[in-house]
Coordinates of C-alpha atoms and ligand atoms in Angstrom, one line a residue:
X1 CA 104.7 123.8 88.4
X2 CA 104.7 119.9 89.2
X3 CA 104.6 116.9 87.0
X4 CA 101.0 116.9 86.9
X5 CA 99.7 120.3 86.5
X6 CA 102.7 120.5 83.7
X7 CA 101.3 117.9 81.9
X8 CA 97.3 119.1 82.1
X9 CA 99.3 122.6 80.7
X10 CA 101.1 121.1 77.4
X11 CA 98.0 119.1 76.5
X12 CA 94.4 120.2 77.5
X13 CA 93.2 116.9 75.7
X14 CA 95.2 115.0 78.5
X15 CA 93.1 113.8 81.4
X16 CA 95.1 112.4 84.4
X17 CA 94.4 108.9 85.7
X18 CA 94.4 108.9 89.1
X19 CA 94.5 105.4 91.3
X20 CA 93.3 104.5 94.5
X21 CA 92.8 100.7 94.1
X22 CA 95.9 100.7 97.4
X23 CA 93.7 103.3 99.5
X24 CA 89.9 103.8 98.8
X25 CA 89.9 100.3 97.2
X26 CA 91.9 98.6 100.2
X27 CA 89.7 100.2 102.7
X28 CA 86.6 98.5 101.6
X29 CA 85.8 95.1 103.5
X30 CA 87.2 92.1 102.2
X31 CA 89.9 94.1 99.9
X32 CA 93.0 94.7 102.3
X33 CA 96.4 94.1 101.0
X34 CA 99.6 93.5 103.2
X35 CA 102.5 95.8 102.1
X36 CA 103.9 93.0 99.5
X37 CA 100.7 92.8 98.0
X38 CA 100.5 96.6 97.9
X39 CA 104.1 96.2 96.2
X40 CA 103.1 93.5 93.7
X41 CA 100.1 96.2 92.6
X42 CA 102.0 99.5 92.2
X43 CA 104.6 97.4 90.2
X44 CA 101.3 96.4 87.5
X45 CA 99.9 100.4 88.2
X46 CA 103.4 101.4 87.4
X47 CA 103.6 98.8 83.8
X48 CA 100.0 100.6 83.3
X49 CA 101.3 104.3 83.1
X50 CA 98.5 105.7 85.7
X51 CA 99.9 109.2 86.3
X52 CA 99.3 108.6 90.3
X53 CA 99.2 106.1 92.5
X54 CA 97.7 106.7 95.8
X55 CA 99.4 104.4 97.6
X56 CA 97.8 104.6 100.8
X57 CA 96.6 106.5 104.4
X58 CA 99.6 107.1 105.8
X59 CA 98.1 108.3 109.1
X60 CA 95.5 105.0 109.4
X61 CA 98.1 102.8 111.2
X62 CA 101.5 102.2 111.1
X63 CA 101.4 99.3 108.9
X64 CA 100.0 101.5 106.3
X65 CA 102.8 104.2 106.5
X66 CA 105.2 101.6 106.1
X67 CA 103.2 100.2 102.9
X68 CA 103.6 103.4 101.1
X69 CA 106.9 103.7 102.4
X70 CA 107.9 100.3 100.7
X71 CA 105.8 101.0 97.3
X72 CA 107.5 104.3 96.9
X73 CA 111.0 102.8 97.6
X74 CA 110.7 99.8 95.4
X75 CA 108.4 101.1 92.7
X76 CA 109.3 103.8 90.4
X77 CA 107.5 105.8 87.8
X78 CA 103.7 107.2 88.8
X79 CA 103.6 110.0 91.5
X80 CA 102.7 108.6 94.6
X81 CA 100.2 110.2 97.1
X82 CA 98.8 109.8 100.4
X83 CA 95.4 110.8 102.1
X84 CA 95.7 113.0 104.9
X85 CA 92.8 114.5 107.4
X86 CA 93.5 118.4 107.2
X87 CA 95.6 118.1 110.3
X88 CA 99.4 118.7 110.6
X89 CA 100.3 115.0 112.2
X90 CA 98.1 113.5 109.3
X91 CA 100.0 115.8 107.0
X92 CA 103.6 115.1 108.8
X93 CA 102.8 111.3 108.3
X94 CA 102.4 111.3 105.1
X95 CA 105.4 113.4 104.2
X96 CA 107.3 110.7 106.2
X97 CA 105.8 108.3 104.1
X98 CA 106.4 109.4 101.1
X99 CA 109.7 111.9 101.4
X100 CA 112.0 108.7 99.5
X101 CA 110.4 110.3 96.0
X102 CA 110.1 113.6 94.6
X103 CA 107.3 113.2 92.8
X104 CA 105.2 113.0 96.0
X105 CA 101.7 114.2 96.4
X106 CA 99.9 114.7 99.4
X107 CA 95.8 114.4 99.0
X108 CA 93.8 116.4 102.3
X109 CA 90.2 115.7 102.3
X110 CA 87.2 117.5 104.9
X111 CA 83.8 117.3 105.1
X112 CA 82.1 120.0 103.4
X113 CA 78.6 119.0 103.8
X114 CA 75.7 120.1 105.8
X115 CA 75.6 116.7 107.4
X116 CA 79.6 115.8 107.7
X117 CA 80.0 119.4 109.2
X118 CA 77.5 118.9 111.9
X119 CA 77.7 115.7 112.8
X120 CA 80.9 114.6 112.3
X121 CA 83.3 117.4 112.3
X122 CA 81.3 119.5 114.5
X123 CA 82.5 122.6 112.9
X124 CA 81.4 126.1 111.6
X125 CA 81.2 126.9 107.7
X126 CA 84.1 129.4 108.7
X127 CA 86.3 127.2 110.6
X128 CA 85.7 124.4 107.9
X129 CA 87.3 126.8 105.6
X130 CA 90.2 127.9 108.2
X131 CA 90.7 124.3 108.2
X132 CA 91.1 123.7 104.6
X133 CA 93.0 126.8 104.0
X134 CA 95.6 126.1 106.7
X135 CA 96.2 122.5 106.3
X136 CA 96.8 123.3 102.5
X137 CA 99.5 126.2 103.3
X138 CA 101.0 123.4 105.7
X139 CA 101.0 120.6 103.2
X140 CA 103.1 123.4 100.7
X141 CA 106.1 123.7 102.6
X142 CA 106.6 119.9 102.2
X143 CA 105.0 119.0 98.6
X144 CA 105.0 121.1 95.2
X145 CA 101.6 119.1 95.0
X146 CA 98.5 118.9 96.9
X147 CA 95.2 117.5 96.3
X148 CA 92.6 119.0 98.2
X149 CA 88.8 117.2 98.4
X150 CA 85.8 118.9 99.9
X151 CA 84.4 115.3 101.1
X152 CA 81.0 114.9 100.4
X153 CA 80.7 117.4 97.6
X154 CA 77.8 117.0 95.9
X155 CA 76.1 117.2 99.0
X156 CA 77.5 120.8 99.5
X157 CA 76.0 124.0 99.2
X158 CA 77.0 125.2 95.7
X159 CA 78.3 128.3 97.1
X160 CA 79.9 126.9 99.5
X161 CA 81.7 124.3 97.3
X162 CA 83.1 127.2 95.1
X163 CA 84.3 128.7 98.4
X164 CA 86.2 125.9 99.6
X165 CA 87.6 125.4 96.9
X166 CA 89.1 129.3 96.3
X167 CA 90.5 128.9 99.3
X168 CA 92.1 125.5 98.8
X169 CA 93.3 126.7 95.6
X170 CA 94.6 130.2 96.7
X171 CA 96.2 128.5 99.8
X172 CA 98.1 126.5 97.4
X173 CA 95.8 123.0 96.2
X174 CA 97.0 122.0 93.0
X175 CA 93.8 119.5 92.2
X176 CA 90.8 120.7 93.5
X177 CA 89.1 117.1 93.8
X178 CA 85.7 117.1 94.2
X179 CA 84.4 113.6 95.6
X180 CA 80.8 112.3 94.9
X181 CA 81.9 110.4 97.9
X182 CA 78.5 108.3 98.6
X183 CA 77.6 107.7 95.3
X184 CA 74.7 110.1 94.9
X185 CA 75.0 112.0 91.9
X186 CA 73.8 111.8 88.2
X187 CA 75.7 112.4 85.0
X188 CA 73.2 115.5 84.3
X189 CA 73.7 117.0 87.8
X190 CA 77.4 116.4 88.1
X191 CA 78.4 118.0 84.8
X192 CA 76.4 121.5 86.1
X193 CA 78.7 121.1 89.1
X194 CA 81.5 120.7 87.3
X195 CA 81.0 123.5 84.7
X196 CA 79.5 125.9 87.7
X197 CA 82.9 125.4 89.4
X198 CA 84.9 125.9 86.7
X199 CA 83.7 129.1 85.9
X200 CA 83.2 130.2 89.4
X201 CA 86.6 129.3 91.1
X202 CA 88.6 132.2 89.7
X203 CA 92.1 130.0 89.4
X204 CA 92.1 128.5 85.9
X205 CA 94.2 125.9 83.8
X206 CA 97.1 125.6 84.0
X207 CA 97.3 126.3 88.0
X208 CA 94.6 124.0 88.9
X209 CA 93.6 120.8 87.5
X210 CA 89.9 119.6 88.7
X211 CA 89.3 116.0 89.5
X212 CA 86.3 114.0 90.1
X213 CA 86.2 110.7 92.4
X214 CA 82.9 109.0 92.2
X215 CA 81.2 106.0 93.8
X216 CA 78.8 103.4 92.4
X217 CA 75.9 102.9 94.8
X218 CA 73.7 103.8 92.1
X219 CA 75.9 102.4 89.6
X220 CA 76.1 105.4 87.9
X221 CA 80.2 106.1 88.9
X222 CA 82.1 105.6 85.4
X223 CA 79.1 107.6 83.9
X224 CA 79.6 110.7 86.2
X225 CA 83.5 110.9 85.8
X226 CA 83.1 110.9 82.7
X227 CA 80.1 113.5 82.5
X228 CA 83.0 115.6 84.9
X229 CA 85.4 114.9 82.1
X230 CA 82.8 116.3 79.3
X231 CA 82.3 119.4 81.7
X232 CA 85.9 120.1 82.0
X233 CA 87.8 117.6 85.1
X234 CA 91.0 116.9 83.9
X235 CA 91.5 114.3 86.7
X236 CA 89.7 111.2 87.1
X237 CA 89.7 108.7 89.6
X238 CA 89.2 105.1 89.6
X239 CA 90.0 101.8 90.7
X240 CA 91.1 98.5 89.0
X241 CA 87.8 96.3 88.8
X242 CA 86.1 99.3 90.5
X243 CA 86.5 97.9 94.0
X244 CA 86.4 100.8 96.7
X245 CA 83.8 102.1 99.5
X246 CA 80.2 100.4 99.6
X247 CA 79.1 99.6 96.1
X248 CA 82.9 100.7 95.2
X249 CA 85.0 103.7 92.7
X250 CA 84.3 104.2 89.1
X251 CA 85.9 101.4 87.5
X252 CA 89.4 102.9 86.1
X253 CA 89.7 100.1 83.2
X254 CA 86.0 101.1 82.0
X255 CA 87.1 105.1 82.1
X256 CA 90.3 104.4 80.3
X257 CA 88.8 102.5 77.4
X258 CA 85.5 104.6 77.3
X259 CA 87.8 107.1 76.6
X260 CA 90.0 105.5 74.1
X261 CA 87.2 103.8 72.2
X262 CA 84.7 107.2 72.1
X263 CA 87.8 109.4 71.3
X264 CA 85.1 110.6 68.7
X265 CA 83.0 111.9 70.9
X266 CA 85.6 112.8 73.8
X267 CA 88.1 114.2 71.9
X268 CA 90.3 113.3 74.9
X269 CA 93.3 110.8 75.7
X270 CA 95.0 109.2 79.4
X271 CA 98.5 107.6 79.4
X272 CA 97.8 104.6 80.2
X273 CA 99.1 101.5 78.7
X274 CA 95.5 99.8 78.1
X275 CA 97.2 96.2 77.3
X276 CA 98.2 95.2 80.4
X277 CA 94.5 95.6 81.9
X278 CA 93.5 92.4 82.3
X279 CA 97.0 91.7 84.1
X280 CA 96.2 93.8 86.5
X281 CA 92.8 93.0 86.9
X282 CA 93.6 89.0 87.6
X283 CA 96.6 90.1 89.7
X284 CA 94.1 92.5 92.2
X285 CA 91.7 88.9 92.0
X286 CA 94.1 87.1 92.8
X287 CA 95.9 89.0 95.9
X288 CA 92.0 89.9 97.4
X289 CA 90.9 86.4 96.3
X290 CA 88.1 88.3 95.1
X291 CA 87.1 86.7 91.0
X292 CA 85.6 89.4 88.9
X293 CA 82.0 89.0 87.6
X294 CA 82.1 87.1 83.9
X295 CA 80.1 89.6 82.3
X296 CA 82.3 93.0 83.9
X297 CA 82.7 95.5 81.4
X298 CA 86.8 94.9 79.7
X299 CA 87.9 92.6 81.9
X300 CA 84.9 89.9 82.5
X301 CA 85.8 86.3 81.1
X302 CA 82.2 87.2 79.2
X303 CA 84.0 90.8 77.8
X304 CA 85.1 89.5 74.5
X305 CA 83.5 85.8 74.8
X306 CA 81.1 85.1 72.5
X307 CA 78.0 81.9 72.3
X308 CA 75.5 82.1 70.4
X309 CA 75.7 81.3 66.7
X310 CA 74.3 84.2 65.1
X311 CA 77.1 86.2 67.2
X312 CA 80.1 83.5 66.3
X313 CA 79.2 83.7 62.4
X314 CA 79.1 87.5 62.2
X315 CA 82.4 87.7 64.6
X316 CA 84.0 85.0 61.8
X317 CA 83.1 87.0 58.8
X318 CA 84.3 91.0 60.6
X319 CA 85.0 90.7 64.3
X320 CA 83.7 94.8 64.5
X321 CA 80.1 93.4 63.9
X322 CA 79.8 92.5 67.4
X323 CA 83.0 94.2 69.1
X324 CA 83.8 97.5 69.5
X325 CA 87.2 97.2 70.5
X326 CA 89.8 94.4 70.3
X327 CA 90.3 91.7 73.1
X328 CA 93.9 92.4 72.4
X329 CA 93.7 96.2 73.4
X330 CA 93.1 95.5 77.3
X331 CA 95.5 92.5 77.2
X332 CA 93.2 89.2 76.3
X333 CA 94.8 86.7 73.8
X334 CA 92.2 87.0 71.3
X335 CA 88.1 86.7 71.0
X336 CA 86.8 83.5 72.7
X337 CA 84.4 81.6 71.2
X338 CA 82.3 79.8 73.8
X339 CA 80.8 76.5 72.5
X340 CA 77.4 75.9 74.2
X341 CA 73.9 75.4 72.6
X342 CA 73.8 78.2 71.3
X343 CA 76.9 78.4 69.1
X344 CA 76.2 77.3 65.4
X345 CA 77.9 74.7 62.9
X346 CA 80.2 76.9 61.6
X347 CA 81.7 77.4 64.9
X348 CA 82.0 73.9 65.6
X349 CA 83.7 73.5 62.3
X350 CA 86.6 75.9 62.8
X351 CA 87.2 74.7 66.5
X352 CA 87.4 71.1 64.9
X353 CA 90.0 71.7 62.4
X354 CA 91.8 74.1 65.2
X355 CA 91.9 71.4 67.0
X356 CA 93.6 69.4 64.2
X357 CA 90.8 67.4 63.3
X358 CA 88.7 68.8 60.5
X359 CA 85.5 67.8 59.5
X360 CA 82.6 68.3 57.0
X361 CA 79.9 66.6 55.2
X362 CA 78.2 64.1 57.0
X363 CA 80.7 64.0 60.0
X364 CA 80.0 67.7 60.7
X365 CA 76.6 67.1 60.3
X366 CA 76.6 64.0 62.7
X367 CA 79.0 65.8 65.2
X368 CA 76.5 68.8 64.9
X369 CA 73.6 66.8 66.0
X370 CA 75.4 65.1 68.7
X371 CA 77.5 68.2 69.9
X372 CA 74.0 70.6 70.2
X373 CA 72.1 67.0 72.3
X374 CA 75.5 67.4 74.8
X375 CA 75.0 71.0 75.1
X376 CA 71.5 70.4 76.2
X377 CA 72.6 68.7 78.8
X378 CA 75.9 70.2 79.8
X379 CA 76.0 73.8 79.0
X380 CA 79.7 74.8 77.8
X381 CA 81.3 72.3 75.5
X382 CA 85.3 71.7 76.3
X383 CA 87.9 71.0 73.7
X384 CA 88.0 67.5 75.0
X385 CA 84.9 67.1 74.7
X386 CA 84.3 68.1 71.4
X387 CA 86.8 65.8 69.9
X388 CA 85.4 63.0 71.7
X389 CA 82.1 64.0 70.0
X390 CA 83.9 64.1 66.3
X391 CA 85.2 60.7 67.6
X392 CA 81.9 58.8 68.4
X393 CA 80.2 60.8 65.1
X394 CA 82.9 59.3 63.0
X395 CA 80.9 58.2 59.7
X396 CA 81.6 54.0 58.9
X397 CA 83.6 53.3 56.3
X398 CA 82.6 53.1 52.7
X399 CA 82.8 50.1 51.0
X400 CA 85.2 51.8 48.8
X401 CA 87.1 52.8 51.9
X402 CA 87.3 49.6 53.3
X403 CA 88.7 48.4 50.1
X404 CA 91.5 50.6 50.2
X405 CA 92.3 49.7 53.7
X406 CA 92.2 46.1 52.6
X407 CA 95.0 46.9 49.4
X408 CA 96.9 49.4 51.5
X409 CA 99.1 46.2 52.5
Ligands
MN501 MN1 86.0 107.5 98.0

């Protein structure tokens, strides 16, 4: 059994992270890496304990066998995969790609649909299924494990699906993947599919693990895989700030920590390292020169950033009465406390004295008045800005005051 299947076999609770931020992410517009890049990432996705990494498309072009080439000899840790097309030279690239690691998987997908068999593939039902159940066999005599995806899935004729997916499995699949791959599906639907499958495909746990992949053009991916998950998927796949096809993949960092944080209602657990989210999120920005959304879900600047004043006071008294999990968990500092015009006094009291200048009485209330005026006008208040603020507000001296400046010699 490989590393994978083993693991799905000591702990049913498990459920496999799988990336593709390096192959279904890359391949969207505006998101392709070089091969350093692709290194830099599998190094973070490697810190992050995802169980695989798909590193790539071996058979796309050359530049992208040699990518996964480079990320499985200089990174160590995940099991890398490829994509192949059920053919043998897509296959034989892939092995070449990846035959520097053991711990090698290689991932066939084909059309299953009504529509990709007609007009794509131009094939039969019963050579769609020769197909799948030869390029399988073909991919066993050079990997332990093989992913197999019936692309377009949940556009497949339920029978069908379960079909396909006996034969991938008897031919040898290892995770039977099954891809919402345009984004069509709903939580409801999905989890029938899932739990259909599972009872009809006759291979069971531990020999087959059963993954879902879903996209986001109706925003609904995160909620589907984790519907899958519910209905039995042991595999999920995602992508770091869901970037992938069209609208893109279920975000992995919003699986991970739905997960984690509704282990009440889940009852499951991943591997992954959740702290070093946010790395990995700004590092992806940073090498697609892509900036994430403020208010994205765990990683946003906006994700543990807080404004108005009702929020801030509750937050200072028990941070759980407005956050469900800690910044600290995906890797921020802390909470941030946004002052704007909405933020209250006692938030502009504790920034104050954080910022070494504490205040109260009538200088807080002075500072209050003129602090909430600038907000009007500017929005976000910066440090800097607020101490110039308690500068200006600065009460005059009391006679008394003035006294003992006068005596202090
Ligand atoms: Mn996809």
């Amino acid at each position: 059994m490989n590393r994978i299947a083993s693991a799905v076999a000591a702990d049913p609770n498990r459920v496999i992270v799988f990336d593709t931020t390096l192959r279904d992410g890359e391949q969207a517009p505006g998101f392709s890496m070089s091969p350093d890049d692709k290194v830099r990432m599998a190094r973070l996705l490697a810190v992050l304990k995802v169980d695989v990494v798909e590193a790539g498309f071996a058979a796309a072009s050359p530049g992208d066998e040699e990518a996964v080439r480079r990320v499985v000899g200089e990174v160590e840790g995940p099991v890398f995969c490829s994509l192949a097309r059920a053919t043998e030279a897509d296959i034989d690239a892939a092995y070449r790609a990846l035959r520097g690691t053991e711990e090698r998987r290689c991932h066939i997908f084909l059309g299953s649909s009504p529509i990709h068999r007609s007009a794509k593939l131009k094939m039969s039902k019963a050579e769609v299924l020769a197909a799948a159940e030869r390029s399988v066999a073909y991919a066993r005599t050079r990997f332990d494990d093989v992913e197999f995806s019936p692309e377009d899935a949940i556009r497949t004729e339920p029978e069908f699906l379960a079909e396909i997916c006996e034969v991938a499995a008897a031919a040898g699949a290892t995770t039977l993947n099954i891809p919402d791959t345009v984004g069509y599906s709903t939580p409801g639907e999905i989890g029938d599919i899932f739990r259909n499958l599972i009872s009809t495909v006759r291979v069971r746990f531990p020999d087959v693990v059963f993954s879902a992949h879903c996209h986001d053009d109706l925003g609904m991916a995160v909620a589907n895989s984790l519907s899958a998950v519910e209905a039995g998927a042991r595999q999920v796949e995602g992508a770091i700030n869901g970037i992938g096809e069209r609208a893109g993949n279920a975000s992995l960092e919003e699986i991970v920590m739905a997960i984690r944080t509704r282990s009440d209602r889940y009852g499951l657990h991943t591997g992954v390292d959740a702290t070093h989210l946010v790395r990995a999120s700004r590092l992806l920005s940073e090498i697609t020169h892509t900036p994430v959304v403020r208010n994205k879900a765990i990683v946003g600047l906006n994700a543990f950033a807080h404004e108005a004043g009702i929020h801030q006071h509750g937050m200072m008294a028990d941070p759980s009465t407005y956050e469900i999990m800690r910044p600290q968990d995906v890797g921020f500092e802390g909470t941030w406390f946004v002052l704007g015009k909405h933020s209250g006094r006692h938030a502009v009291a504790k920034r104050a004295e954080t910022l070494g200048q504490p205040i109260s009485g009538l200088h807080l209330a002075t500072a209050f008045a003129g602090f909430k005026t600038r907000a009007d006008e500017v929005g976000e208040i910066s440090d800097q800005e607020l101490l110039a603020i308690i500068e200006a507000s600065r009460p005059a001296a009391t006679p008394r005051q003035e006294y003992a400046y006068a005596t202090a010699g």
